[in-house]
Coordinates of C-alpha atoms and ligand atoms in Angstrom, one line a residue:
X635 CA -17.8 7.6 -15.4
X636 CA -18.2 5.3 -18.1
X637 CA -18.6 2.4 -15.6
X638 CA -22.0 0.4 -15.1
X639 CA -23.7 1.7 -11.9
X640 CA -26.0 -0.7 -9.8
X641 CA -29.3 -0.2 -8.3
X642 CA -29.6 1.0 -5.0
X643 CA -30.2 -1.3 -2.1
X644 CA -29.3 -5.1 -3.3
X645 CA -28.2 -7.5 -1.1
X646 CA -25.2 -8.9 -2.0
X647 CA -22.8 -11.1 -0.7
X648 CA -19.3 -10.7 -1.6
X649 CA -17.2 -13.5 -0.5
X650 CA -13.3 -13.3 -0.6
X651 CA -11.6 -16.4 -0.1
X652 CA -8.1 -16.3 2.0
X653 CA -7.7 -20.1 2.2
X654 CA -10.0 -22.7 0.2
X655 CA -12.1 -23.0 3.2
X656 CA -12.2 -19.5 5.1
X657 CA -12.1 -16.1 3.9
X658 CA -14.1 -13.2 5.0
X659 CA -17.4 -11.9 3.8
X660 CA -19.3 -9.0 3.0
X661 CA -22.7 -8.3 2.7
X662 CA -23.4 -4.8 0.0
X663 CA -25.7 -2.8 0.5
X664 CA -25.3 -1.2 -2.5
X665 CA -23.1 -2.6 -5.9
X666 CA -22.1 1.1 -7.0
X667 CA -19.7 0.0 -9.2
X668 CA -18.6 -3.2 -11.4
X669 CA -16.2 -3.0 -14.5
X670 CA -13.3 -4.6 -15.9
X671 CA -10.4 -2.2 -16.8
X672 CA -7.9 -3.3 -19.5
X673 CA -5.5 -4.4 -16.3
X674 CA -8.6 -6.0 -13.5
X675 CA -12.1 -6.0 -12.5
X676 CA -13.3 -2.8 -10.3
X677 CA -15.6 -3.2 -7.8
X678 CA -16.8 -0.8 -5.6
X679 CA -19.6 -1.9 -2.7
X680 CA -21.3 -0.5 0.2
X681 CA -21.1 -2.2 3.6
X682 CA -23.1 -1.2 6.5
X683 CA -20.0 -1.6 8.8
X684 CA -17.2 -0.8 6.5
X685 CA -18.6 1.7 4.1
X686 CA -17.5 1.9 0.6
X687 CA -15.1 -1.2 -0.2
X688 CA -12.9 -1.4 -3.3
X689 CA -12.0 -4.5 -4.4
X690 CA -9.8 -5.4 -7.2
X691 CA -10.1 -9.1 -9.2
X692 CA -12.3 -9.6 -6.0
X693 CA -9.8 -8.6 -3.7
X694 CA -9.9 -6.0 -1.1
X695 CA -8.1 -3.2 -1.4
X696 CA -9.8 0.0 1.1
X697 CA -12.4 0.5 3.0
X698 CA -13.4 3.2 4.1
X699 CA -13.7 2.6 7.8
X700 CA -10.0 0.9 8.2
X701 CA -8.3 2.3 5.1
X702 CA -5.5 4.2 8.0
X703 CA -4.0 1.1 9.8
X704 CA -2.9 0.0 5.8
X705 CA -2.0 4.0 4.6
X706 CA -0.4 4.9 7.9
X707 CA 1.4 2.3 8.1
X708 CA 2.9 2.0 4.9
X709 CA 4.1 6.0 4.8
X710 CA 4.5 7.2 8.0
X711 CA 7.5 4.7 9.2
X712 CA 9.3 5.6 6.5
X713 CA 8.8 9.8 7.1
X714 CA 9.6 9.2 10.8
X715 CA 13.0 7.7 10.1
X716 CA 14.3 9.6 7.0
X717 CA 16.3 12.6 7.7
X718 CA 14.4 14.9 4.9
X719 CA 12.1 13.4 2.8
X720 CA 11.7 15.8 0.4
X721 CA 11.1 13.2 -3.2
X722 CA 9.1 10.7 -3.1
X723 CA 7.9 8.0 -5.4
X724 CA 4.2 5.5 -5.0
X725 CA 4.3 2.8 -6.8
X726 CA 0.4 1.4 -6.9
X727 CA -1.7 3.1 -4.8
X728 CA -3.8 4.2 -7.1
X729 CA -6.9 4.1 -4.7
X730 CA -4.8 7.4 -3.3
X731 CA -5.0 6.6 0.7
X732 CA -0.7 6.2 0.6
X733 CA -0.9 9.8 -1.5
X734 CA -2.8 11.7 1.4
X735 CA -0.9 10.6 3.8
X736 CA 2.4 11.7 2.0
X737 CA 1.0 15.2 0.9
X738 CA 1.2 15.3 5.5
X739 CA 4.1 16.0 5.0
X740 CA 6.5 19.3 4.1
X741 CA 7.8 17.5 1.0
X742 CA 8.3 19.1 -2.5
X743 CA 7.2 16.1 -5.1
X744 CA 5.3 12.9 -4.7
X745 CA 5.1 11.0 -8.1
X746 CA 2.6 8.4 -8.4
X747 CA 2.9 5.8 -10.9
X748 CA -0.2 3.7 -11.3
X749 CA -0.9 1.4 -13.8
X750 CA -4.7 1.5 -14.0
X751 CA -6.2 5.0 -14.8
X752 CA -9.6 3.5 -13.9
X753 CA -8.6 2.8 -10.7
X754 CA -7.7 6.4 -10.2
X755 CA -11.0 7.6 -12.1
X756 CA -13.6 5.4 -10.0
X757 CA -11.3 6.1 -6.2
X758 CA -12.0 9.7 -7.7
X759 CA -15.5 9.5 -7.5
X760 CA -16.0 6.9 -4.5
X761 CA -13.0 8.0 -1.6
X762 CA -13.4 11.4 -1.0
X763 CA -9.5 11.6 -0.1
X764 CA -8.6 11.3 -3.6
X765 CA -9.5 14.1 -5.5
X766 CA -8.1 17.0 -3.3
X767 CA -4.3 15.2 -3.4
X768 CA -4.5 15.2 -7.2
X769 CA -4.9 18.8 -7.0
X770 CA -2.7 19.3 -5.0
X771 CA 0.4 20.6 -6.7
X772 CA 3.0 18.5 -5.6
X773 CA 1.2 15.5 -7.0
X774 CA 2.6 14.4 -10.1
X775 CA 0.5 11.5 -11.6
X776 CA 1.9 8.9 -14.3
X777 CA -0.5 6.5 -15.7
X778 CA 2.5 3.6 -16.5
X779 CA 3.6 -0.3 -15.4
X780 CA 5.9 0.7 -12.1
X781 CA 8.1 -2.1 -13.1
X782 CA 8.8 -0.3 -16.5
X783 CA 9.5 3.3 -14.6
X784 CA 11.9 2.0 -12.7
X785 CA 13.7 0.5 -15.0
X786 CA 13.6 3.6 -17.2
X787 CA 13.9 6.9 -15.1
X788 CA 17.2 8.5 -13.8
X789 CA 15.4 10.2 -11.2
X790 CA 16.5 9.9 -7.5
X791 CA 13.9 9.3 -4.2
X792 CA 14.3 9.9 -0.5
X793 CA 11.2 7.8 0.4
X794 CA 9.6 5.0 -2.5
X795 CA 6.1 3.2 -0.9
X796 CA 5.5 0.3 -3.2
X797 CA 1.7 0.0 -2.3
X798 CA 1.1 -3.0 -4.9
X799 CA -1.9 -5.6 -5.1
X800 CA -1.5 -9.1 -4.1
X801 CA 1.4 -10.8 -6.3
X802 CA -0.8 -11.8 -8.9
X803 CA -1.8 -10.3 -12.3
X804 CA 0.0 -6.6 -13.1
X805 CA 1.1 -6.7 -9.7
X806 CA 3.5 -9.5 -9.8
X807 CA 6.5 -7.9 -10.7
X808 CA 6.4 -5.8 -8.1
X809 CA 7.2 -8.6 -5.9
X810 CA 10.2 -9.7 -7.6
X811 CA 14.0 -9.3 -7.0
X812 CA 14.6 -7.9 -10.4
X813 CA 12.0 -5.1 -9.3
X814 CA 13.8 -3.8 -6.6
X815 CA 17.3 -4.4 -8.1
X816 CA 16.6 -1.9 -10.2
X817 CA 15.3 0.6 -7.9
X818 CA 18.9 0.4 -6.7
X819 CA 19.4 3.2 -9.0
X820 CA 16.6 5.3 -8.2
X821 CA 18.3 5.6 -4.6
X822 CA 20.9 7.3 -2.7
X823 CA 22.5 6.1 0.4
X824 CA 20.0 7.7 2.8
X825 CA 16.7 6.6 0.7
X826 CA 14.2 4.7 2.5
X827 CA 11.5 2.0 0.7
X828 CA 8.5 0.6 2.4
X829 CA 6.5 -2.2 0.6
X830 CA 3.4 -3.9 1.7
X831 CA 4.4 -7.6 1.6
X832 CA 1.4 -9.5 1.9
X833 CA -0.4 -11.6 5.5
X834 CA 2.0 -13.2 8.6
X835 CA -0.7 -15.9 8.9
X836 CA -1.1 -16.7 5.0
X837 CA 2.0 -15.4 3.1
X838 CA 4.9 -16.4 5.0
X839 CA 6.7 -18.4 2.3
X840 CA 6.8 -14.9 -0.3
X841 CA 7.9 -12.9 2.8
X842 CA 10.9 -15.4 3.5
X843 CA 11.5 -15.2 0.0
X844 CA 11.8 -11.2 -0.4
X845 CA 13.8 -10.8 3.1
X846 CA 16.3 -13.9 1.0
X847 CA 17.3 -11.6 -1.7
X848 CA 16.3 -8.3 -0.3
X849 CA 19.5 -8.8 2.7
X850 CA 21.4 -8.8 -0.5
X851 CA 20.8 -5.8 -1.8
X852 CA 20.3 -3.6 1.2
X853 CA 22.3 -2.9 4.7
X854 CA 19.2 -2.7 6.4
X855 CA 15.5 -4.5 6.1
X856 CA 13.4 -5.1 8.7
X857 CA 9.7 -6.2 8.5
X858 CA 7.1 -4.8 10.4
X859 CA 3.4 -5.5 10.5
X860 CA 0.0 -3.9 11.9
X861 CA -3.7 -4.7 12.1
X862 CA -6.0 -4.2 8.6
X863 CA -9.0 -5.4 9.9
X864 CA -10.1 -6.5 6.2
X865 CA -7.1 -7.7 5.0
X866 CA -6.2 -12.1 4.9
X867 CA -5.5 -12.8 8.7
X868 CA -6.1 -9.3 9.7
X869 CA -2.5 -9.0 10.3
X870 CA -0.1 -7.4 7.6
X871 CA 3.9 -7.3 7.0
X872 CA 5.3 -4.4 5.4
X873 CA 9.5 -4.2 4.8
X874 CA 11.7 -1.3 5.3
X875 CA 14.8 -1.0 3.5
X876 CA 17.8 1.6 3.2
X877 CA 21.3 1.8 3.0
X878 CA 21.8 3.6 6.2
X879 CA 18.6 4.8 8.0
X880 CA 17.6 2.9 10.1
X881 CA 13.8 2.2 11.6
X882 CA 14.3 2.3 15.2
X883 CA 16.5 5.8 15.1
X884 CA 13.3 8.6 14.6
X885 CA 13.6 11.6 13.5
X886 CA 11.4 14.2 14.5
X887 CA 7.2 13.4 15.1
X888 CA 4.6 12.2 12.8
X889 CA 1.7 14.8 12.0
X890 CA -0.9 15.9 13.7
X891 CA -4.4 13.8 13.3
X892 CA -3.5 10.6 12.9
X893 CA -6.2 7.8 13.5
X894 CA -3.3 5.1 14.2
X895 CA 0.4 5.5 13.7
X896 CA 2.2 7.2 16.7
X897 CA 6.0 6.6 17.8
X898 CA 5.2 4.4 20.2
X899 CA 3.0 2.0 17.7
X900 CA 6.1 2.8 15.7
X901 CA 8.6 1.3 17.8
X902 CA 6.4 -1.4 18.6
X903 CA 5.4 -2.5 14.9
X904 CA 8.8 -3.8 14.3
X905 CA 8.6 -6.4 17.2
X906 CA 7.9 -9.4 15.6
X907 CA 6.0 -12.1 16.9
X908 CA 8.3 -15.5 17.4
X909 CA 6.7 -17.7 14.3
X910 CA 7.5 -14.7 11.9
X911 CA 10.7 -14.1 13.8
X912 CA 12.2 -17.7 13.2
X913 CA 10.7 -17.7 9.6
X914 CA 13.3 -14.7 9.0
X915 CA 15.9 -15.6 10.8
Ligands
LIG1840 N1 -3.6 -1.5 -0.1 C1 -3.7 -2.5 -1.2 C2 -3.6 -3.9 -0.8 O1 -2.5 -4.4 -0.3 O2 -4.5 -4.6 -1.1 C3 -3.1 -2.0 -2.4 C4 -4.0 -1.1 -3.0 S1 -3.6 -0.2 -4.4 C5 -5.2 0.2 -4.9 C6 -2.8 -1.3 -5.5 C7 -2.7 -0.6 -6.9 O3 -1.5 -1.1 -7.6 C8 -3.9 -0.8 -7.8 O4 -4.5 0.4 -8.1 C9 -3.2 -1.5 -9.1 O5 -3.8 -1.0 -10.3 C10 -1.8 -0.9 -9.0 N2 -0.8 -1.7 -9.7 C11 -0.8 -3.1 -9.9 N3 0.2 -3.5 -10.6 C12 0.9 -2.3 -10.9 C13 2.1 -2.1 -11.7 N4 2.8 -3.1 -12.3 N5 2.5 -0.8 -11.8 C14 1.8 0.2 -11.2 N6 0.7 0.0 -10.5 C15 0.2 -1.2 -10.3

């Protein structure tokens, strides 16, 4: 690990901001690591409460302590719904928490595409989940821009998770419409994608935007959200899209030793509260 380690036991404060006046804090007990990759800064702190904390351009990403309400909810919609997912493409996700909840599941490939190969490196040696899915031999790791892959591969998916950063920096294009119409191809008519699309409280205008030119390009997309404690608002919207599956119609149960996601939280999760509601509608 090439990265510069920190002394043990400073107090640090690491503040992100969610509006220009309010934000959430955390207080490290230890900085273990701090470097800028060629794509972002890396930052990994320890938090009495949450444990080890990733944060990206100081940005959270994980925590250990409420890493499942994001990675449960982002995969396991999409595996309860889908008839057989058998091939299935990450976009992001580098940090691995969307990976082991994937490899859950009976499936035969799950191709990663991450941008960052730091980010993979330093989750490696900080989240214990990580290193066991990379060996696992139906991980198949590709160290590229996810905008460029899709726009380049002739391969088809049952189930693609776009688990992006915020909409800024190498993320960005992962938010846009000429992103996902070129996915289009990567699809089939039973092929379900999930994306994480940012806060209720603090990102409503980008989600109205994607649901505008998503309801083009697909016969279903519904949003659903769930608590991330750490995350802007503590409230987050994810999408689901497909031609024909659709999110309330399940299909067989989720695995065994789950921390959050059951059918019932499933159901549930795409209930939306009136103020996002009317946004959509
Ligand atoms: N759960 C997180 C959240 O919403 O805060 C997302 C975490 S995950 C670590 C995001 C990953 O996407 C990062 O590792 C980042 O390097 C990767 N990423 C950003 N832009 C990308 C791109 N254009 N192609 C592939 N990966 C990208």
């Amino acid at each position: 690990m090439s990265g510069k380690k920190q002394g043990e036991n400073i107090s640090v404060e690491f503040k992100e901001y969610h509006t220009p006046s309010s934000g959430i804090f955390f207080k490290a007990r230890k900085q273990l690591y701090k470097q800028d990759s060629p794509h972002q800064r890396i930052e990994v702190i320890e938090n009495e409460h949450f444990g080890r904390v990733l944060l990206l351009d100081g940005l959270v990403q994980t925590t250990d302590k409420d890493e499942f309400f994001y990675h449960e909810m982002l995969v396991h919609p999409a595996f309860l719904t889908h008839p057989e997912p058998k091939n299935v493409l990450i976009i992001g996700g580098g940090d691995g928490g969307a990976l082991k909840e994937v490899l859950r599941y009976p499936v035969e490939n799950v191709c990663l595409v991450e941008i960052d190969a730091q980010v993979i490196k330093v989750s490696q040696e900080y989240f214990p989940w990580l290193s066991p899915c990379l060996r696992d031999e139906r991980t198949e790791l590709i160290i590229a821009d996810g905008t460029e892959f899709i726009g380049q591969t002739d391969r088809t998916f049952d189930v693609v998770c776009v688990d992006s950063s915020e909409p800024v920096g190498p993320s960005a294009s992962l938010h846009e419409e000429d992103f996902y119409q070129n996915m289009k191809r990567c699809l089939d008519s039973r092929s379900v994608v999930v994306a994480q699309s940012g806060s209720p409280i603090f990102h409503q205008s980008p989600i109205k935007l994607k649901n505008r030119f998503l309801k083009e390009m697909f016969k279903v997309i519904c949003f659903y959200t769930s608590p991330v404690p750490t995350y802007p608002g503590g409230s987050w919207a994810f999408v689901f899209r497909s031609d024909s599956v659709r999110p309330l119609e399940i299909n067989g149960n989720p695995p065994e030793g789950l921390k959050y996601f059951n059918p019932d939280i499933h159901r549930a999760a795409f209930s939306l509260p009136n103020f996002l509601k009317n946004e959509l509608d």
